[in-house]
Amino acid sequence: MHRRWVLLTLLVSTLFMLVTSLFFKLTGTIDVVQVSIHYRLTGVVTFAVIWIAIYNNYRFFPRDYYVTRHFNSSPFLHVLLSGVLYGLVLFVLMIVMIILKSINTETTWLGVGFYSLMSMFFIITLSFLLGVIYMIYPKLNRLFYIVSALLLLLVPVLYTPSDTPGIVTHLLMLNPFYYLVNGMQQSVIVGHDALNHLGYHLYFLCFMGLMIVFSFALRDYVTQLRPNEHTKPINTEEDTIETPDEQIK
C-alpha cells in the first residue's frame, strides 16, 4: 500500500537535490546562498517524509483495524512496519543530501541517525493516534490539512532560526515538527549543536509519552463501540469510497 508513495518520495526528493546541486555548479552561486538553500531543502524533505508517512498511515488505519480484528490481532504492527520504512527513507535521503551538497559543511552523523530514529518514533506514535481518531471523526482530513499548512509555516523552511529572536526560537522548539526538522538541518548542514538540547530531548520524549497514553485510551474506547458506531466511508489507495465491510469483502 505504501510502495507508490515511498518511491515517489525517494525519486522526487532526490531529483530536487540533484537539480539544485547542478544549478549551483552551472551558475556559480556564492557559498552563503548555497548553504541557505540546502538548509531549507533539508527541512522541506524532512517535513515532507514525516507528513506523507503520517497521512498514509492514518488513512489506512481503519481498514487495517477491521481486518486485524477478525484475526484477534492489532493494526499497530502495520503502523510500526511502515514507520520503520519511512524512517529508513528519511535516513537515505539525508545521506543523499550529504553527498550532493555543494559546500563541504560539517555533518554530525550521530545527529542524522538520532533524528531519523526520533522521526520514526514520531511517525509511529502520531499515526496510531490519528488513525484511532479518524475512526471516530471522519472529517479529520480537513483538519489535518489546515494544521499541516500552519506547521509548515512554523518550521524553519521559509526562514532560518537566526532570523528569529531567541525567546521565539525556544517557543517554536516546543513544536515537535520544529524539533525534528531543525535537528535534522543542524545535523546535516550546520554540524554543531545538533544534539546539545537536553531539555528539548526530554520534552519531546514526554510529549510522545503523552501521545501514547491518548492513543491507547482512545483505542480502548473504539474497541468498546459496536461496529456500526464507527463505520464510515474510507478513502482507499485508488481514491474510491467504500465502507469497512465492503473493504473486507
GROMACS .gro file of C-alpha atoms in nm:
model
  249
    1MET     CA    1   0.000   0.000   0.000
    2HIS     CA    2   0.294   0.234   0.058
    3ARG     CA    3   0.524   0.140  -0.229
    4ARG     CA    4   0.398   0.410  -0.468
    5TRP     CA    5   0.430   0.684  -0.205
    6VAL     CA    6   0.773   0.562  -0.094
    7LEU     CA    7   0.908   0.551  -0.449
    8LEU     CA    8   0.766   0.893  -0.535
    9THR     CA    9   0.910   1.043  -0.217
   10LEU     CA   10   1.254   0.900  -0.291
   11LEU     CA   11   1.253   0.998  -0.658
   12VAL     CA   12   1.111   1.350  -0.621
   13SER     CA   13   1.331   1.440  -0.322
   14THR     CA   14   1.645   1.306  -0.490
   15LEU     CA   15   1.557   1.489  -0.812
   16PHE     CA   16   1.523   1.820  -0.625
   17MET     CA   17   1.862   1.767  -0.464
   18LEU     CA   18   2.027   1.681  -0.796
   19VAL     CA   19   1.873   1.976  -0.980
   20THR     CA   20   1.972   2.213  -0.700
   21SER     CA   21   2.334   2.095  -0.695
   22LEU     CA   22   2.357   2.108  -1.074
   23PHE     CA   23   2.212   2.460  -1.077
   24PHE     CA   24   2.470   2.578  -0.825
   25LYS     CA   25   2.757   2.439  -1.035
   26LEU     CA   26   2.629   2.591  -1.358
   27THR     CA   27   2.556   2.935  -1.216
   28GLY     CA   28   2.844   2.962  -0.969
   29THR     CA   29   2.616   3.055  -0.679
   30ILE     CA   30   2.800   3.201  -0.382
   31ASP     CA   31   2.861   2.975  -0.084
   32VAL     CA   32   2.632   3.158   0.158
   33VAL     CA   33   2.333   3.119  -0.073
   34GLN     CA   34   2.412   2.752  -0.134
   35VAL     CA   35   2.420   2.676   0.237
   36SER     CA   36   2.096   2.866   0.295
   37ILE     CA   37   1.911   2.679   0.018
   38HIS     CA   38   2.048   2.340   0.123
   39TYR     CA   39   1.943   2.418   0.478
   40ARG     CA   40   1.586   2.488   0.365
   41LEU     CA   41   1.579   2.191   0.128
   42THR     CA   42   1.682   1.959   0.410
   43GLY     CA   43   1.394   2.094   0.616
   44VAL     CA   44   1.144   2.053   0.332
   45VAL     CA   45   1.246   1.692   0.269
   46THR     CA   46   1.232   1.605   0.640
   47PHE     CA   47   0.889   1.764   0.680
   48ALA     CA   48   0.758   1.601   0.362
   49VAL     CA   49   0.865   1.248   0.457
   50ILE     CA   50   0.712   1.276   0.805
   51TRP     CA   51   0.392   1.431   0.667
   52ILE     CA   52   0.347   1.169   0.393
   53ALA     CA   53   0.410   0.886   0.638
   54ILE     CA   54   0.156   1.007   0.893
   55TYR     CA   55  -0.102   1.093   0.626
   56ASN     CA   56  -0.089   0.749   0.464
   57ASN     CA   57  -0.076   0.560   0.791
   58TYR     CA   58  -0.383   0.716   0.946
   59ARG     CA   59  -0.581   0.683   0.621
   60PHE     CA   60  -0.506   0.312   0.602
   61PHE     CA   61  -0.562   0.254   0.974
   62PRO     CA   62  -0.942   0.190   0.970
   63ARG     CA   63  -0.905  -0.077   0.702
   64ASP     CA   64  -0.625  -0.244   0.897
   65TYR     CA   65  -0.833  -0.226   1.214
   66TYR     CA   66  -1.134  -0.401   1.065
   67VAL     CA   67  -0.922  -0.668   0.901
   68THR     CA   68  -0.699  -0.744   1.201
   69ARG     CA   69  -0.990  -0.760   1.447
   70HIS     CA   70  -1.112  -1.072   1.263
   71PHE     CA   71  -0.780  -1.238   1.344
   72ASN     CA   72  -0.765  -1.116   1.705
   73SER     CA   73  -0.457  -0.904   1.632
   74SER     CA   74  -0.370  -0.535   1.630
   75PRO     CA   75  -0.321  -0.286   1.343
   76PHE     CA   76  -0.024  -0.146   1.535
   77LEU     CA   77   0.210  -0.391   1.357
   78HIS     CA   78   0.132  -0.229   1.021
   79VAL     CA   79   0.190   0.119   1.164
   80LEU     CA   80   0.518   0.001   1.317
   81LEU     CA   81   0.647  -0.153   0.994
   82SER     CA   82   0.551   0.146   0.781
   83GLY     CA   83   0.703   0.382   1.038
   84VAL     CA   84   1.033   0.194   1.019
   85LEU     CA   85   1.015   0.205   0.638
   86TYR     CA   86   0.966   0.583   0.625
   87GLY     CA   87   1.234   0.631   0.889
   88LEU     CA   88   1.480   0.446   0.664
   89VAL     CA   89   1.367   0.653   0.366
   90LEU     CA   90   1.440   0.972   0.558
   91PHE     CA   91   1.783   0.845   0.660
   92VAL     CA   92   1.869   0.750   0.299
   93LEU     CA   93   1.757   1.090   0.169
   94MET     CA   94   1.973   1.266   0.427
   95ILE     CA   95   2.272   1.062   0.309
   96VAL     CA   96   2.196   1.173  -0.047
   97MET     CA   97   2.182   1.534   0.072
   98ILE     CA   98   2.517   1.498   0.249
   99ILE     CA   99   2.676   1.357  -0.068
  100LEU     CA  100   2.525   1.613  -0.306
  101LYS     CA  101   2.559   1.932  -0.103
  102SER     CA  102   2.794   2.164  -0.284
  103ILE     CA  103   2.967   2.313   0.019
  104ASN     CA  104   3.177   2.090   0.244
  105THR     CA  105   2.996   2.187   0.563
  106GLU     CA  106   3.023   1.981   0.878
  107THR     CA  107   2.791   1.685   0.928
  108THR     CA  108   2.704   1.517   1.256
  109TRP     CA  109   2.631   1.156   1.162
  110LEU     CA  110   2.521   1.074   1.513
  111GLY     CA  111   2.266   1.354   1.486
  112VAL     CA  112   2.139   1.229   1.149
  113GLY     CA  113   2.083   0.882   1.295
  114PHE     CA  114   1.931   1.020   1.613
  115TYR     CA  115   1.677   1.247   1.442
  116SER     CA  116   1.592   0.975   1.191
  117LEU     CA  117   1.513   0.749   1.486
  118MET     CA  118   1.313   1.021   1.661
  119SER     CA  119   1.123   1.089   1.337
  120MET     CA  120   1.037   0.721   1.311
  121PHE     CA  121   0.914   0.722   1.671
  122PHE     CA  122   0.707   1.034   1.598
  123ILE     CA  123   0.558   0.882   1.282
  124ILE     CA  124   0.454   0.562   1.458
  125THR     CA  125   0.304   0.738   1.759
  126LEU     CA  126   0.113   1.010   1.575
  127SER     CA  127  -0.003   0.773   1.300
  128PHE     CA  128  -0.161   0.541   1.555
  129LEU     CA  129  -0.324   0.829   1.743
  130LEU     CA  130  -0.465   0.994   1.431
  131GLY     CA  131  -0.572   0.656   1.296
  132VAL     CA  132  -0.788   0.594   1.601
  133ILE     CA  133  -0.925   0.950   1.585
  134TYR     CA  134  -1.001   0.901   1.215
  135MET     CA  135  -1.230   0.611   1.301
  136ILE     CA  136  -1.430   0.834   1.534
  137TYR     CA  137  -1.409   1.162   1.340
  138PRO     CA  138  -1.442   1.105   0.962
  139LYS     CA  139  -1.369   1.470   0.877
  140LEU     CA  140  -1.015   1.452   1.014
  141ASN     CA  141  -0.865   1.510   0.667
  142ARG     CA  142  -0.975   1.873   0.653
  143LEU     CA  143  -0.836   1.949   0.996
  144PHE     CA  144  -0.514   1.766   0.913
  145TYR     CA  145  -0.458   1.976   0.601
  146ILE     CA  146  -0.514   2.303   0.787
  147VAL     CA  147  -0.287   2.211   1.079
  148SER     CA  148  -0.019   2.082   0.840
  149ALA     CA  149  -0.018   2.411   0.649
  150LEU     CA  150   0.024   2.604   0.974
  151LEU     CA  151   0.304   2.374   1.090
  152LEU     CA  152   0.487   2.418   0.760
  153LEU     CA  153   0.488   2.794   0.817
  154LEU     CA  154   0.627   2.747   1.169
  155VAL     CA  155   0.918   2.514   1.087
  156PRO     CA  156   1.248   2.672   0.967
  157VAL     CA  157   1.189   2.637   0.594
  158LEU     CA  158   1.069   2.983   0.487
  159TYR     CA  159   1.309   3.135   0.740
  160THR     CA  160   1.617   3.039   0.943
  161PRO     CA  161   1.640   3.029   1.323
  162SER     CA  162   1.893   3.313   1.311
  163ASP     CA  163   1.618   3.539   1.178
  164THR     CA  164   1.405   3.497   1.491
  165PRO     CA  165   1.464   3.624   1.846
  166GLY     CA  166   1.593   3.372   2.098
  167ILE     CA  167   1.273   3.354   2.301
  168VAL     CA  168   1.069   3.294   1.983
  169THR     CA  169   1.304   3.013   1.882
  170HIS     CA  170   1.262   2.847   2.221
  171LEU     CA  171   0.883   2.866   2.187
  172LEU     CA  172   0.896   2.723   1.836
  173MET     CA  173   1.107   2.434   1.962
  174LEU     CA  174   0.805   2.320   2.164
  175ASN     CA  175   0.655   2.215   1.832
  176PRO     CA  176   0.765   1.852   1.766
  177PHE     CA  177   0.785   1.918   1.392
  178TYR     CA  178   1.022   2.209   1.452
  179TYR     CA  179   1.230   1.993   1.685
  180LEU     CA  180   1.272   1.720   1.421
  181VAL     CA  181   1.316   1.945   1.117
  182ASN     CA  182   1.560   2.185   1.280
  183GLY     CA  183   1.751   1.898   1.442
  184MET     CA  184   1.799   1.732   1.104
  185GLN     CA  185   1.903   2.062   0.943
  186GLN     CA  186   2.165   2.121   1.208
  187SER     CA  187   2.293   1.764   1.180
  188VAL     CA  188   2.324   1.765   0.800
  189ILE     CA  189   2.423   2.126   0.725
  190VAL     CA  190   2.549   2.301   1.039
  191GLY     CA  191   2.713   2.007   1.214
  192HIS     CA  192   2.736   2.154   1.565
  193ASP     CA  193   2.484   2.197   1.845
  194ALA     CA  194   2.266   1.932   1.681
  195LEU     CA  195   2.238   1.726   1.999
  196ASN     CA  196   2.309   1.993   2.262
  197HIS     CA  197   1.947   2.044   2.362
  198LEU     CA  198   1.890   1.805   2.652
  199GLY     CA  199   1.581   1.991   2.773
  200TYR     CA  200   1.413   1.969   2.434
  201HIS     CA  201   1.502   1.599   2.402
  202LEU     CA  202   1.333   1.530   2.735
  203TYR     CA  203   1.034   1.745   2.637
  204PHE     CA  204   0.995   1.556   2.308
  205LEU     CA  205   1.005   1.219   2.483
  206CYS     CA  206   0.748   1.335   2.739
  207PHE     CA  207   0.527   1.465   2.458
  208MET     CA  208   0.548   1.129   2.282
  209GLY     CA  209   0.465   0.952   2.607
  210LEU     CA  210   0.153   1.164   2.643
  211MET     CA  211   0.050   1.084   2.285
  212ILE     CA  212   0.092   0.713   2.358
  213VAL     CA  213  -0.139   0.742   2.659
  214PHE     CA  214  -0.401   0.919   2.446
  215SER     CA  215  -0.363   0.658   2.172
  216PHE     CA  216  -0.433   0.358   2.391
  217ALA     CA  217  -0.710   0.538   2.580
  218LEU     CA  218  -0.889   0.612   2.252
  219ARG     CA  219  -0.820   0.263   2.123
  220ASP     CA  220  -0.992   0.114   2.429
  221TYR     CA  221  -1.287   0.345   2.363
  222VAL     CA  222  -1.310   0.236   1.998
  223THR     CA  223  -1.294  -0.134   2.082
  224GLN     CA  224  -1.595  -0.094   2.312
  225LEU     CA  225  -1.812   0.056   2.039
  226ARG     CA  226  -2.046  -0.153   1.833
  227PRO     CA  227  -1.923  -0.196   1.473
  228ASN     CA  228  -2.187   0.037   1.325
  229GLU     CA  229  -2.093   0.315   1.567
  230HIS     CA  230  -1.766   0.384   1.393
  231THR     CA  231  -1.846   0.266   1.044
  232LYS     CA  232  -1.777   0.537   0.786
  233PRO     CA  233  -1.655   0.578   0.428
  234ILE     CA  234  -1.283   0.530   0.387
  235ASN     CA  235  -1.068   0.657   0.101
  236THR     CA  236  -0.877   0.369  -0.050
  237GLU     CA  237  -0.549   0.394  -0.233
  238GLU     CA  238  -0.742   0.442  -0.560
  239ASP     CA  239  -0.948   0.724  -0.403
  240THR     CA  240  -1.267   0.521  -0.420
  241ILE     CA  241  -1.511   0.531  -0.130
  242GLU     CA  242  -1.612   0.208   0.038
  243THR     CA  243  -1.743   0.113   0.375
  244PRO     CA  244  -1.521  -0.101   0.602
  245ASP     CA  245  -1.746  -0.405   0.545
  246GLU     CA  246  -1.711  -0.364   0.168
  247GLN     CA  247  -1.335  -0.334   0.200
  248ILE     CA  248  -1.319  -0.659   0.397
  249LYS     CA  249  -1.526  -0.835   0.132
   0.00000   0.00000   0.00000
